[in-house]
N, CA, C and O atoms as CSV, one atom per row, in Angstrom:
chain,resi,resn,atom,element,x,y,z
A,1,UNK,N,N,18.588,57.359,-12.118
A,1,UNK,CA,C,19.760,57.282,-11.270
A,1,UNK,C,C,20.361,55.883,-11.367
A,1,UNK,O,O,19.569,54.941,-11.371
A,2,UNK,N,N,21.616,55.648,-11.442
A,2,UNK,CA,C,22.542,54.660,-11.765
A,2,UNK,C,C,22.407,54.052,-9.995
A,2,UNK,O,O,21.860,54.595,-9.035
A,3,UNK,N,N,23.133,52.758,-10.084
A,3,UNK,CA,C,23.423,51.969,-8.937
A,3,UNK,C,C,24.477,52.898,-8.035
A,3,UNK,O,O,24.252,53.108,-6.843
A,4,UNK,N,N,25.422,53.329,-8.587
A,4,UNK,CA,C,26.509,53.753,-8.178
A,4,UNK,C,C,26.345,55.398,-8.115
A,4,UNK,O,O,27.197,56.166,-7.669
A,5,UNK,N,N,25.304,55.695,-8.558
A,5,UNK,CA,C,24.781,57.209,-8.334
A,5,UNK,C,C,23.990,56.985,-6.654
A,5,UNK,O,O,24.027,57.837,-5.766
A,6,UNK,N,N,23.448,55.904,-6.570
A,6,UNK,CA,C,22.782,55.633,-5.437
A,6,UNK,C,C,23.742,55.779,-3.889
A,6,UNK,O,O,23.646,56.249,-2.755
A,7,UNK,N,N,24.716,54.997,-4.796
A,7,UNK,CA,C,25.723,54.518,-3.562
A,7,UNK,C,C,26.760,55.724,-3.856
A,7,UNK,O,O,27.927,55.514,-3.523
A,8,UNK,N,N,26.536,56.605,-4.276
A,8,UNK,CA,C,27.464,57.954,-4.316
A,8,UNK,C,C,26.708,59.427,-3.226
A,8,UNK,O,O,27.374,60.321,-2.702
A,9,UNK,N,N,25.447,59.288,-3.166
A,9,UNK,CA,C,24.616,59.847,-2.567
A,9,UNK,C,C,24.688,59.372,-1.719
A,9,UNK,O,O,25.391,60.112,-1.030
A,10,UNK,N,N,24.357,58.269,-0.981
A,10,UNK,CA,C,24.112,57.795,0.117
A,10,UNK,C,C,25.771,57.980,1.366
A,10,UNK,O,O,25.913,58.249,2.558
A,11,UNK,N,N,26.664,57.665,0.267
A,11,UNK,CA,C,27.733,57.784,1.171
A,11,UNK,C,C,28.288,59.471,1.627
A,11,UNK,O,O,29.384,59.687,2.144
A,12,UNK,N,N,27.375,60.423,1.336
A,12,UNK,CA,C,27.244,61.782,1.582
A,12,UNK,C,C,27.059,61.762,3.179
A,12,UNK,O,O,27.716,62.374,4.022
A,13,UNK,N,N,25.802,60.743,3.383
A,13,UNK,CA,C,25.542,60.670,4.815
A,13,UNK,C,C,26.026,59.889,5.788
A,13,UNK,O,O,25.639,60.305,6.880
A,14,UNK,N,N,26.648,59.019,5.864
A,14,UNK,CA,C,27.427,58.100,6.359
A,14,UNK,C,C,28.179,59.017,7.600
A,14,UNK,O,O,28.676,60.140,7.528
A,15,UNK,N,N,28.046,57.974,8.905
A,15,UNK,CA,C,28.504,58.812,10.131
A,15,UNK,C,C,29.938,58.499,10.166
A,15,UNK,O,O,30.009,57.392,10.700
A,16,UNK,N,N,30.778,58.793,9.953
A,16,UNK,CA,C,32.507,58.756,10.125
A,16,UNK,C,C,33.278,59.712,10.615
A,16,UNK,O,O,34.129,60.413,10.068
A,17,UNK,N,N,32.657,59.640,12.368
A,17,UNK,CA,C,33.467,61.164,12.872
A,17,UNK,C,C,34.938,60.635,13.353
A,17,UNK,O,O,35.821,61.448,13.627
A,18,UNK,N,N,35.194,58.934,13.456
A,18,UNK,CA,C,36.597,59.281,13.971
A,18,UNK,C,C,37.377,58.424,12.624
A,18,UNK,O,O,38.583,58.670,12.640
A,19,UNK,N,N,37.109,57.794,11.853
A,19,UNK,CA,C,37.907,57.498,10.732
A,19,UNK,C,C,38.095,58.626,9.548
A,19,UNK,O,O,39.114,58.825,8.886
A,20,UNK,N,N,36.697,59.382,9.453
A,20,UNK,CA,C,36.672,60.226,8.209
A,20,UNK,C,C,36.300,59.485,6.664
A,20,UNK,O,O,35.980,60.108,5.651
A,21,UNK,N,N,36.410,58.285,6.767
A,21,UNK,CA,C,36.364,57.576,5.537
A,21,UNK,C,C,34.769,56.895,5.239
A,21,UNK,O,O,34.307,55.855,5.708
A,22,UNK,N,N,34.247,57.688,4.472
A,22,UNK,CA,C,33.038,57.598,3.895
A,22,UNK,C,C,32.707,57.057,3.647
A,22,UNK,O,O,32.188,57.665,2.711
A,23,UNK,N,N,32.206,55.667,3.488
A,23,UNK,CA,C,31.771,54.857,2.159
A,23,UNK,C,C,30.001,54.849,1.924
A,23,UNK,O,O,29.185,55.000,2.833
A,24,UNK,N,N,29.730,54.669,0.698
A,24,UNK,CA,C,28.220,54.447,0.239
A,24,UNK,C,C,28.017,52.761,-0.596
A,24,UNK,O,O,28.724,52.582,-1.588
A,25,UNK,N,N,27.353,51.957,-0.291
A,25,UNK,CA,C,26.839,50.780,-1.312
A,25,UNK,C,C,25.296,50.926,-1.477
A,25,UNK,O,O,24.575,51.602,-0.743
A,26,UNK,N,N,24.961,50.303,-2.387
A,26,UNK,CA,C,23.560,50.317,-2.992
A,26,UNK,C,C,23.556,49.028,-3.322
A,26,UNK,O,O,24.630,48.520,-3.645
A,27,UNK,N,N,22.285,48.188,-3.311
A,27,UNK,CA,C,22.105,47.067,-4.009
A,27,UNK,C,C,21.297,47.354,-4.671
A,27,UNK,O,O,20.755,48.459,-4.688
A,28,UNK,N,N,20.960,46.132,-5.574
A,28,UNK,CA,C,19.477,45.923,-6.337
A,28,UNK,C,C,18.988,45.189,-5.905
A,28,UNK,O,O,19.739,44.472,-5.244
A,29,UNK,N,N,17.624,44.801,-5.893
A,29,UNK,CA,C,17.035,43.384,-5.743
A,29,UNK,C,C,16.658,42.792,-6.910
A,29,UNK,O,O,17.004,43.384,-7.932
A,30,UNK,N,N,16.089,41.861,-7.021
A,30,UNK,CA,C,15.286,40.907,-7.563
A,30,UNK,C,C,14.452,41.524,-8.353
A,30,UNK,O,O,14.456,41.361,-9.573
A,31,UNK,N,N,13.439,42.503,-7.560
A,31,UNK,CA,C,12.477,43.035,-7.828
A,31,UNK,C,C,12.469,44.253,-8.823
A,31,UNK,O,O,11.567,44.661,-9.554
A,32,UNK,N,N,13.947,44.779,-8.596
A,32,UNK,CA,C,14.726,45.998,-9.724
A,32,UNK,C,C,14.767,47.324,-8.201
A,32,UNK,O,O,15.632,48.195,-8.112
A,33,UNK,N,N,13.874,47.169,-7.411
A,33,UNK,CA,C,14.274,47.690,-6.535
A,33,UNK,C,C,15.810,48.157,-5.839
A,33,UNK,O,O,16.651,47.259,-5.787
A,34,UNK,N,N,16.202,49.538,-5.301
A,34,UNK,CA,C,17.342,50.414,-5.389
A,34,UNK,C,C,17.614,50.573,-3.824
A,34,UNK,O,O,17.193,51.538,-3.186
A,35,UNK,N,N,18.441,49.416,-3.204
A,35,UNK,CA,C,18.780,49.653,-1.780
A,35,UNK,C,C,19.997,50.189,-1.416
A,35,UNK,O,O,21.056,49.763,-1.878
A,36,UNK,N,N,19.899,51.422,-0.328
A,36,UNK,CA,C,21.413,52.396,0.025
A,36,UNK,C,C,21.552,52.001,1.078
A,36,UNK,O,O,20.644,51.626,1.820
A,37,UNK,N,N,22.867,52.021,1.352
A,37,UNK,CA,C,23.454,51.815,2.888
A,37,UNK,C,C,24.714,52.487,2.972
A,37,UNK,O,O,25.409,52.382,1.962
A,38,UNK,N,N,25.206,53.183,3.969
A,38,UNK,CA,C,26.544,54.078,4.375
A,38,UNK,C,C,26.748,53.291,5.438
A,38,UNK,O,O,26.078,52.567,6.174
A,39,UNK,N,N,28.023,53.684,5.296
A,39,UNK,CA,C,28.923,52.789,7.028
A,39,UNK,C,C,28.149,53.792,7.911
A,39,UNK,O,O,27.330,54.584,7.447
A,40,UNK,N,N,28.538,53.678,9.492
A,40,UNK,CA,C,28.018,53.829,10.663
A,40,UNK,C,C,29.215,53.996,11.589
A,40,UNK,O,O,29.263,52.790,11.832
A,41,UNK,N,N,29.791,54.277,12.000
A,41,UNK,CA,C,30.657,54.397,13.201
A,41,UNK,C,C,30.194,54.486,14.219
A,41,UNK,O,O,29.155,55.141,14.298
A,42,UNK,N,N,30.781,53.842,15.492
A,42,UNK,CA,C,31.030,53.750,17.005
A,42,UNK,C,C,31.993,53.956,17.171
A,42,UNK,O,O,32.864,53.537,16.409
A,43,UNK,N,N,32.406,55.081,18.805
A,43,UNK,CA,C,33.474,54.925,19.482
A,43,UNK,C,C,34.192,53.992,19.471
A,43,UNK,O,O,35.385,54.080,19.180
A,44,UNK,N,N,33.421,52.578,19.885
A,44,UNK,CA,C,34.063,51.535,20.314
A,44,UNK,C,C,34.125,51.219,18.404
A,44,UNK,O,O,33.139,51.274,17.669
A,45,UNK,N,N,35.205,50.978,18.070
A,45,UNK,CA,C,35.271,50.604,16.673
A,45,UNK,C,C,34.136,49.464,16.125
A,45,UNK,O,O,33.164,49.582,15.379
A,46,UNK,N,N,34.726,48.288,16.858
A,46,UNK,CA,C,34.055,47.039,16.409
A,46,UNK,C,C,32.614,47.213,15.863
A,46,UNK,O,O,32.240,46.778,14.774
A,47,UNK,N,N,31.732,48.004,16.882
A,47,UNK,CA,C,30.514,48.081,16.997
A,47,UNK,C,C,30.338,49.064,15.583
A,47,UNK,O,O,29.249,49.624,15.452
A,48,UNK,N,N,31.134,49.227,14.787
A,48,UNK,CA,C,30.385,50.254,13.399
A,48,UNK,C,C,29.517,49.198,12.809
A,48,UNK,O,O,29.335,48.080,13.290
A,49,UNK,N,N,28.765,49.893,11.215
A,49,UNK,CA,C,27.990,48.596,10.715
A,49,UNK,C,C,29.061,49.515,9.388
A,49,UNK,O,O,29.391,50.701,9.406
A,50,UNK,N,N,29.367,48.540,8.426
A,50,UNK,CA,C,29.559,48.770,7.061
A,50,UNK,C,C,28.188,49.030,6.264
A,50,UNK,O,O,27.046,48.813,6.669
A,51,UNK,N,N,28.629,49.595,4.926
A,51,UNK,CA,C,27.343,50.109,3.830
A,51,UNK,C,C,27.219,49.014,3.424
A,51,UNK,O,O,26.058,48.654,3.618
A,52,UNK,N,N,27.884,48.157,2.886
A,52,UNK,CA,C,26.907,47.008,2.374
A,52,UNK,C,C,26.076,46.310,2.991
A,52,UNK,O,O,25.237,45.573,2.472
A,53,UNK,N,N,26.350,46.595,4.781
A,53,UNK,CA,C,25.773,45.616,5.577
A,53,UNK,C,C,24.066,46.357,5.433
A,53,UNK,O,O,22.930,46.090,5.041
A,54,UNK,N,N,24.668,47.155,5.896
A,54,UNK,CA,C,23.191,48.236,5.549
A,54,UNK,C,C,22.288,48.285,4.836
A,54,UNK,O,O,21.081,48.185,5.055
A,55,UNK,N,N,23.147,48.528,3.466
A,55,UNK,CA,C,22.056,47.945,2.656
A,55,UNK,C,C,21.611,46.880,2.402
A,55,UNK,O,O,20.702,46.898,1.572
A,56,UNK,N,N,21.945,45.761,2.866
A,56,UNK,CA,C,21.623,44.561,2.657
A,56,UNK,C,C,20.437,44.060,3.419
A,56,UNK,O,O,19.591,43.224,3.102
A,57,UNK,N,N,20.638,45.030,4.881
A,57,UNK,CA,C,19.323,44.853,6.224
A,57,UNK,C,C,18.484,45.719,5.361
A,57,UNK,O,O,17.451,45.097,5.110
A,58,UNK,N,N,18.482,46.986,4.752
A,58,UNK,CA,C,17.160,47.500,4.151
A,58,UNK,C,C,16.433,46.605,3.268
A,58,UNK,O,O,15.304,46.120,3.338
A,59,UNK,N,N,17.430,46.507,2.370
A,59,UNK,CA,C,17.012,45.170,1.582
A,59,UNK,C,C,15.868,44.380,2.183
A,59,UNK,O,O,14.689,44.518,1.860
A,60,UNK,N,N,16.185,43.810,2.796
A,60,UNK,CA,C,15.711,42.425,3.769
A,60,UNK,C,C,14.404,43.074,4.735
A,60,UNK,O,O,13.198,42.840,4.660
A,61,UNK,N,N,15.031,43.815,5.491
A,61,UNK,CA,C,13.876,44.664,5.618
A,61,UNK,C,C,12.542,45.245,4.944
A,61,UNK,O,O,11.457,45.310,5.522
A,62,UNK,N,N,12.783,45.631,3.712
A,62,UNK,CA,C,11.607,45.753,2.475
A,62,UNK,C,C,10.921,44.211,1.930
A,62,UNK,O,O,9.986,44.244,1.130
A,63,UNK,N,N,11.251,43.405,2.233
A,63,UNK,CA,C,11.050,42.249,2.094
A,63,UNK,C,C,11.487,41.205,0.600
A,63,UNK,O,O,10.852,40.430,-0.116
A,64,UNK,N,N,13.062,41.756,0.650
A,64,UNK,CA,C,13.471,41.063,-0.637
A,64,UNK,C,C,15.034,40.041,0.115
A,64,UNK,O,O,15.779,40.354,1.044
A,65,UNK,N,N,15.032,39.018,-0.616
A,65,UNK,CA,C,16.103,37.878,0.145
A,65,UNK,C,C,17.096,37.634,-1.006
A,65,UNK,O,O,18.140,37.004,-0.838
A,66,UNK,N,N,16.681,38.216,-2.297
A,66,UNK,CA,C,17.885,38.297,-3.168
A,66,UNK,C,C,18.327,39.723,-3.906
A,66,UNK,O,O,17.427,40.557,-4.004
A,67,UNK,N,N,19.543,40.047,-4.394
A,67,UNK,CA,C,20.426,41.301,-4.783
A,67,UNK,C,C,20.943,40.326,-6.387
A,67,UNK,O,O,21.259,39.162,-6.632
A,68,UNK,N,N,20.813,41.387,-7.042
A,68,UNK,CA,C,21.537,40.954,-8.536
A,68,UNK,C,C,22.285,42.007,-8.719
A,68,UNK,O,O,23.177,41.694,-9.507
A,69,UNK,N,N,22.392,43.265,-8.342
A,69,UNK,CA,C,23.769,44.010,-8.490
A,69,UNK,C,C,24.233,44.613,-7.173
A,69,UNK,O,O,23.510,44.430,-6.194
A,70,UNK,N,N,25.285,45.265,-7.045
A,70,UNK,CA,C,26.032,46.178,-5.993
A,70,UNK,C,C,27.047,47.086,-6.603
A,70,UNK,O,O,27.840,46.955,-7.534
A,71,UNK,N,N,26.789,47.953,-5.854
A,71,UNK,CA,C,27.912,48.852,-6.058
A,71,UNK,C,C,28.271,50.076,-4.933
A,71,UNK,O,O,27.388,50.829,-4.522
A,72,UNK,N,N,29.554,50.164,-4.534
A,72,UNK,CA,C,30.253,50.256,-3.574
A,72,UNK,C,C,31.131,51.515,-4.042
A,72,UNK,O,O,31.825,51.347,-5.045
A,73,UNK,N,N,31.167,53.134,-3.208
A,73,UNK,CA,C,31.886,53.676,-3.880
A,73,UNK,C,C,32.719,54.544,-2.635
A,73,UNK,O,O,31.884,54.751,-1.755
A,74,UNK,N,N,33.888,55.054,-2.287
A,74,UNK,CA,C,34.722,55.694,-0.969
A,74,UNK,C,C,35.450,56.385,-1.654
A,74,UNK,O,O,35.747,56.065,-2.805
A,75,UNK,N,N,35.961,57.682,-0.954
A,75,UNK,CA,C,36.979,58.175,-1.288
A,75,UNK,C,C,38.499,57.605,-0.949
A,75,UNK,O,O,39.178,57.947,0.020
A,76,UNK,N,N,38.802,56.832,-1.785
A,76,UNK,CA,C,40.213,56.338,-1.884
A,76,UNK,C,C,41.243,56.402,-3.098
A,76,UNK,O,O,40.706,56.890,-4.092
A,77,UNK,N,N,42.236,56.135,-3.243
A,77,UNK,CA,C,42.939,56.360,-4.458
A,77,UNK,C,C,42.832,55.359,-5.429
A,77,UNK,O,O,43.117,55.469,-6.621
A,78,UNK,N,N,42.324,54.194,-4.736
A,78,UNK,CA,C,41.532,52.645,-5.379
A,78,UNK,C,C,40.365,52.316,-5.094
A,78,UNK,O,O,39.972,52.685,-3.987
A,79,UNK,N,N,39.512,51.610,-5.868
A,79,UNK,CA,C,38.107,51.312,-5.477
A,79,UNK,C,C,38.272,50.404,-4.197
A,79,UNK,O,O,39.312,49.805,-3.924
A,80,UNK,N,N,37.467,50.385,-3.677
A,80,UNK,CA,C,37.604,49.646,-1.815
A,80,UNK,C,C,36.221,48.827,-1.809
A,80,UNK,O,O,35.006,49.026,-1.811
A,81,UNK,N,N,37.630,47.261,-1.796
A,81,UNK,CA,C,36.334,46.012,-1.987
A,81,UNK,C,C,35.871,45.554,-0.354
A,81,UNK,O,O,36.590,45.357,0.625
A,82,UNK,N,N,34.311,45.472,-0.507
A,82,UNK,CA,C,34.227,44.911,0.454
A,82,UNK,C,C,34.921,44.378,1.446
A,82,UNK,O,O,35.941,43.762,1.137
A,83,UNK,N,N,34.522,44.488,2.934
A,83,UNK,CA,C,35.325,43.587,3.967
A,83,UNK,C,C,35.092,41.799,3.247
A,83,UNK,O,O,34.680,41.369,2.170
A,84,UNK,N,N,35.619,41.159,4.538
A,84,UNK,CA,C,35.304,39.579,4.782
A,84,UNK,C,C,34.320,39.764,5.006
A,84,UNK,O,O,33.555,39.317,4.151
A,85,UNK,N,N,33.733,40.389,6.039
A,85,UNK,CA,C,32.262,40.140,6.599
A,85,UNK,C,C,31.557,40.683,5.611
A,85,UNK,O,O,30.912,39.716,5.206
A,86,UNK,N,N,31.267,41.564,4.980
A,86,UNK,CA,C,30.818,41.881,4.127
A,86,UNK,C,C,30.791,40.867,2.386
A,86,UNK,O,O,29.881,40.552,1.620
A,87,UNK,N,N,31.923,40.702,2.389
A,87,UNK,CA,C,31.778,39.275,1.127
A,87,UNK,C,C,31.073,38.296,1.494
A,87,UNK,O,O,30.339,37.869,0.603
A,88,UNK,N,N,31.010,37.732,2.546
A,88,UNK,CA,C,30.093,36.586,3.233
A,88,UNK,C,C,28.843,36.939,3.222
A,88,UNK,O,O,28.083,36.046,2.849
A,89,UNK,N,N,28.288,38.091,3.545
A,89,UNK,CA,C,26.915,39.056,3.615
A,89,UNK,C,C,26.431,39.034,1.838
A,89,UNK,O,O,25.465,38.439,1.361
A,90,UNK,N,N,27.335,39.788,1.193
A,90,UNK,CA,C,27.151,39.510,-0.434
A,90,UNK,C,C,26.413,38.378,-0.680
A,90,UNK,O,O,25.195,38.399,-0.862
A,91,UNK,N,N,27.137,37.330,-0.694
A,91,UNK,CA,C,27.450,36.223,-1.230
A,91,UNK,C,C,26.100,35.245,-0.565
A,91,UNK,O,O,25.481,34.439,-1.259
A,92,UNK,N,N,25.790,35.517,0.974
A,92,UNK,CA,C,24.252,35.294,1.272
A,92,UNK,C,C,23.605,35.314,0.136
A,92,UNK,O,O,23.565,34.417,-0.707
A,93,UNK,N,N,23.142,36.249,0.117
A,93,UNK,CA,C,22.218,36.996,-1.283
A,93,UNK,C,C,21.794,37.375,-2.460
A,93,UNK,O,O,20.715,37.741,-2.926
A,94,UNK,N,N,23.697,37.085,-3.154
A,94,UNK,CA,C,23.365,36.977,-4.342
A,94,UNK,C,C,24.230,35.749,-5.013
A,94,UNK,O,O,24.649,34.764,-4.405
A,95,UNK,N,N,24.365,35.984,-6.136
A,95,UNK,CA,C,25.133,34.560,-6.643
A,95,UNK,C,C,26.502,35.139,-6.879
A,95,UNK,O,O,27.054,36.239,-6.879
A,96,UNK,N,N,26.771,33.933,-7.070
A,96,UNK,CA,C,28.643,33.784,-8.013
A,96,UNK,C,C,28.745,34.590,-9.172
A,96,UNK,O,O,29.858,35.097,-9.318
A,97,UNK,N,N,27.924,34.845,-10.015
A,97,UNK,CA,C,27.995,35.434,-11.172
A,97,UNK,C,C,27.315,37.097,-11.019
A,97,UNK,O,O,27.276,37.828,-12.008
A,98,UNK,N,N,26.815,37.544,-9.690
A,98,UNK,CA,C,26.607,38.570,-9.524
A,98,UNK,C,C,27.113,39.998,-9.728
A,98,UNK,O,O,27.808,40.263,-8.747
A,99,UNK,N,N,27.083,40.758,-10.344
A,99,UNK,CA,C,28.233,42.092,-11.321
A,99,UNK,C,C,28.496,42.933,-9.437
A,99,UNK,O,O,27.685,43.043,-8.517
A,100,UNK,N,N,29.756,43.304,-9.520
A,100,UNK,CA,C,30.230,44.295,-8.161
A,100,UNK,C,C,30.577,45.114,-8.595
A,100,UNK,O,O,31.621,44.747,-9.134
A,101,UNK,N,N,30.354,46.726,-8.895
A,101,UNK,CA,C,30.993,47.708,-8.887
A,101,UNK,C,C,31.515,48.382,-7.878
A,101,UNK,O,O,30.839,49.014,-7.066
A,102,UNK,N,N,32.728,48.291,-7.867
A,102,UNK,CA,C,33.821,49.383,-6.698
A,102,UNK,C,C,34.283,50.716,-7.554
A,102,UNK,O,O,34.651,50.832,-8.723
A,103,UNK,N,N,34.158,51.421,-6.770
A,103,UNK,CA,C,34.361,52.947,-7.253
A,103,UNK,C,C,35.183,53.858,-6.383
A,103,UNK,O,O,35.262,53.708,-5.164
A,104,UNK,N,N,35.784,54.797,-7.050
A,104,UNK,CA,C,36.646,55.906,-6.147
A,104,UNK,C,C,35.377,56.909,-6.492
A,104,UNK,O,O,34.582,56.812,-7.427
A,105,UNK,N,N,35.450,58.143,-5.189
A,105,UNK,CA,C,34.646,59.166,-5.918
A,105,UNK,C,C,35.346,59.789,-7.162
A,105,UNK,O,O,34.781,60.394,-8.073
A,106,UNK,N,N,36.909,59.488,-7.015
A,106,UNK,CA,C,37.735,60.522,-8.141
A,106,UNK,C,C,37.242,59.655,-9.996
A,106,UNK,O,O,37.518,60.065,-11.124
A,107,UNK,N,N,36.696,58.776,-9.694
A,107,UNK,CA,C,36.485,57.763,-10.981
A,107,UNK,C,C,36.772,57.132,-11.116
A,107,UNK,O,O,36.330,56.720,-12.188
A,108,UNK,N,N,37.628,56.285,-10.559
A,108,UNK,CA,C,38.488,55.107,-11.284
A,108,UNK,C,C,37.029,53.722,-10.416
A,108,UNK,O,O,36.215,53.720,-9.493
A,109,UNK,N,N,37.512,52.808,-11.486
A,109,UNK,CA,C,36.023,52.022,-11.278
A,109,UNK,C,C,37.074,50.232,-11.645
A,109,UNK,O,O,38.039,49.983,-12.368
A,110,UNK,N,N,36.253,49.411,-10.745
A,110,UNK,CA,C,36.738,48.181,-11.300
A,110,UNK,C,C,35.420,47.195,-11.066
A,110,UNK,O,O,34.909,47.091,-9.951
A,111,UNK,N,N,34.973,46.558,-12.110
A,111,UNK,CA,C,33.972,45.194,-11.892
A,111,UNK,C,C,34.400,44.272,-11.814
A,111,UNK,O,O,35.335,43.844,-12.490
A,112,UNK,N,N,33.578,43.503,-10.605
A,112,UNK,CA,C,33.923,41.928,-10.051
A,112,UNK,C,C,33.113,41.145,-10.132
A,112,UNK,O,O,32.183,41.217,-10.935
A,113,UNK,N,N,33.277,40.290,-9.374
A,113,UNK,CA,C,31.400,39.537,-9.362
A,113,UNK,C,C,31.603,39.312,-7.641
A,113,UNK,O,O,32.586,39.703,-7.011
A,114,UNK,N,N,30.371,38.554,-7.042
A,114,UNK,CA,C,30.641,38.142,-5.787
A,114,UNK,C,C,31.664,37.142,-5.518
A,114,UNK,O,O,32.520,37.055,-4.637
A,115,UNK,N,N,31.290,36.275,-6.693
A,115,UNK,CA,C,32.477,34.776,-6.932
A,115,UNK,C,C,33.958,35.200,-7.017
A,115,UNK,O,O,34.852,34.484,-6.567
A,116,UNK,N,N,34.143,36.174,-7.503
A,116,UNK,CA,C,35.615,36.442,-7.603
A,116,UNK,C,C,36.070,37.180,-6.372
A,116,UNK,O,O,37.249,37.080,-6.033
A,117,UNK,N,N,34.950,38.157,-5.445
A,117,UNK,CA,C,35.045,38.978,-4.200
A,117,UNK,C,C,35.391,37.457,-3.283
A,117,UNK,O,O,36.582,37.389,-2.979
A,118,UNK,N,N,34.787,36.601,-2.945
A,118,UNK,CA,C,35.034,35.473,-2.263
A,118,UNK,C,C,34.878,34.107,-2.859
A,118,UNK,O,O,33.894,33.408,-2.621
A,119,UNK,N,N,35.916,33.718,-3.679
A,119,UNK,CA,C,36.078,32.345,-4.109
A,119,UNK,C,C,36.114,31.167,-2.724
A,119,UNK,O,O,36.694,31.345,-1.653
A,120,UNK,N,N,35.121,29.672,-3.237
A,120,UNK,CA,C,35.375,29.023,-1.489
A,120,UNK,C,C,34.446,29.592,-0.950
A,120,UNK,O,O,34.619,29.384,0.251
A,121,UNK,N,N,33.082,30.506,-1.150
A,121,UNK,CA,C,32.614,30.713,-0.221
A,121,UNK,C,C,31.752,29.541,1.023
A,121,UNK,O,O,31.268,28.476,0.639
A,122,UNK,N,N,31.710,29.909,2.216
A,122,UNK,CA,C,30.895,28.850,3.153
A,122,UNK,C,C,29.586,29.353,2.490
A,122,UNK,O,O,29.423,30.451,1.958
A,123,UNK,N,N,28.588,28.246,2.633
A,123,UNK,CA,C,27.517,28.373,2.371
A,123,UNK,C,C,26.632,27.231,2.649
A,123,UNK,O,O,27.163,26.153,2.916
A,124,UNK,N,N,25.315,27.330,2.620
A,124,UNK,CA,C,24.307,26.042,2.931
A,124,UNK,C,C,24.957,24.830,3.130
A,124,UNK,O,O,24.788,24.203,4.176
A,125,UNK,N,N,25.969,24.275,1.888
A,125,UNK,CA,C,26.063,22.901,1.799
A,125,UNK,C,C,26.997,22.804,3.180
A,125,UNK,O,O,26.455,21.948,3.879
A,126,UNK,N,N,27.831,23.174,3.662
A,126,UNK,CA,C,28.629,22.953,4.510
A,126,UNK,C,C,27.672,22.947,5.689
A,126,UNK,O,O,28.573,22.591,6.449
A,127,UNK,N,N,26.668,23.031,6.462
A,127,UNK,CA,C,25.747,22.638,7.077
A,127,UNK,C,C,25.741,21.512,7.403
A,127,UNK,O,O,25.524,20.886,6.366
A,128,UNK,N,N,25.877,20.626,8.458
A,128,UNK,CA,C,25.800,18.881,8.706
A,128,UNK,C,C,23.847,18.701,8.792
A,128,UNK,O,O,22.980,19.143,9.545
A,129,UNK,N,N,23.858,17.979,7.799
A,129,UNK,CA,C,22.221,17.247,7.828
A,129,UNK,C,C,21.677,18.450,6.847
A,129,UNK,O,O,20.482,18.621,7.091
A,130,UNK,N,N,22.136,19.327,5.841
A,130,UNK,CA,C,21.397,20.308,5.236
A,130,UNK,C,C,21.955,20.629,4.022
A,130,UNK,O,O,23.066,21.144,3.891
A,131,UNK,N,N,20.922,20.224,2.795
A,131,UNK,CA,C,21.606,21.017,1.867
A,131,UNK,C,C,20.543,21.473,0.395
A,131,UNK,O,O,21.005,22.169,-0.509
């Protein structure tokens, strides 16, 4: 099973009773290990979790602190890049040169990296007394 086979399955289950809009991400780790995450919805909007976030807590949860791929797939007429919060979450975890696949379920596909998802990212060094 492909990355994006992962994150094509997973977004099957994803709770979206008042948007309707599905999404599935999968990471990799370090380890070659295959992490899924689907968005989540709440009434109260704010309170949803996104799929990458998801997968990123399983991730972390299994006990891995780095991702070398992702891939992200929704039914849209364009592949659908990560939020902000979600590029910041990425970009935790993996590097600048990290491969992003965004996907439509209909096929259309575009690769990024994290560095190009959020150029400028904040990170460690911007910390006062830490780097």
């Amino acid at each position: 099973m492909t990355l994006l086979d992962a994150a094509r399955e997973v977004r099957e289950r994803a709770y979206a009773p008042y948007s309707r809009f599905k999404v599935g991400a999968a990471v990799r780790g370090a380890s070659g290990a295959v992490y899924q995450g689907c968005n989540v919805e709440n009434v109260a909007y704010p309170e949803g979790t996104c799929a990458e976030a998801g997968a990123i807590a399983l991730m972390v949860a299994s006990g891995e602190t780095e991702l070398v791929e992702v891939a992200v797939i929704a039914d849209s007429p364009t592949p659908v890049p990560p939020c902000g919060g979600c590029r910041q979450k990425l970009a935790e975890f993996g590097r600048a040169d990290t491969p992003v696949l965004l996907a439509t379920v209909q096929g259309a596909r575009l690769a990024t990296t994290i560095g190009e998802l959020l150029p400028g990212r904040f990170d460690i060094s911007h910390l006062s007394g830490t780097e």
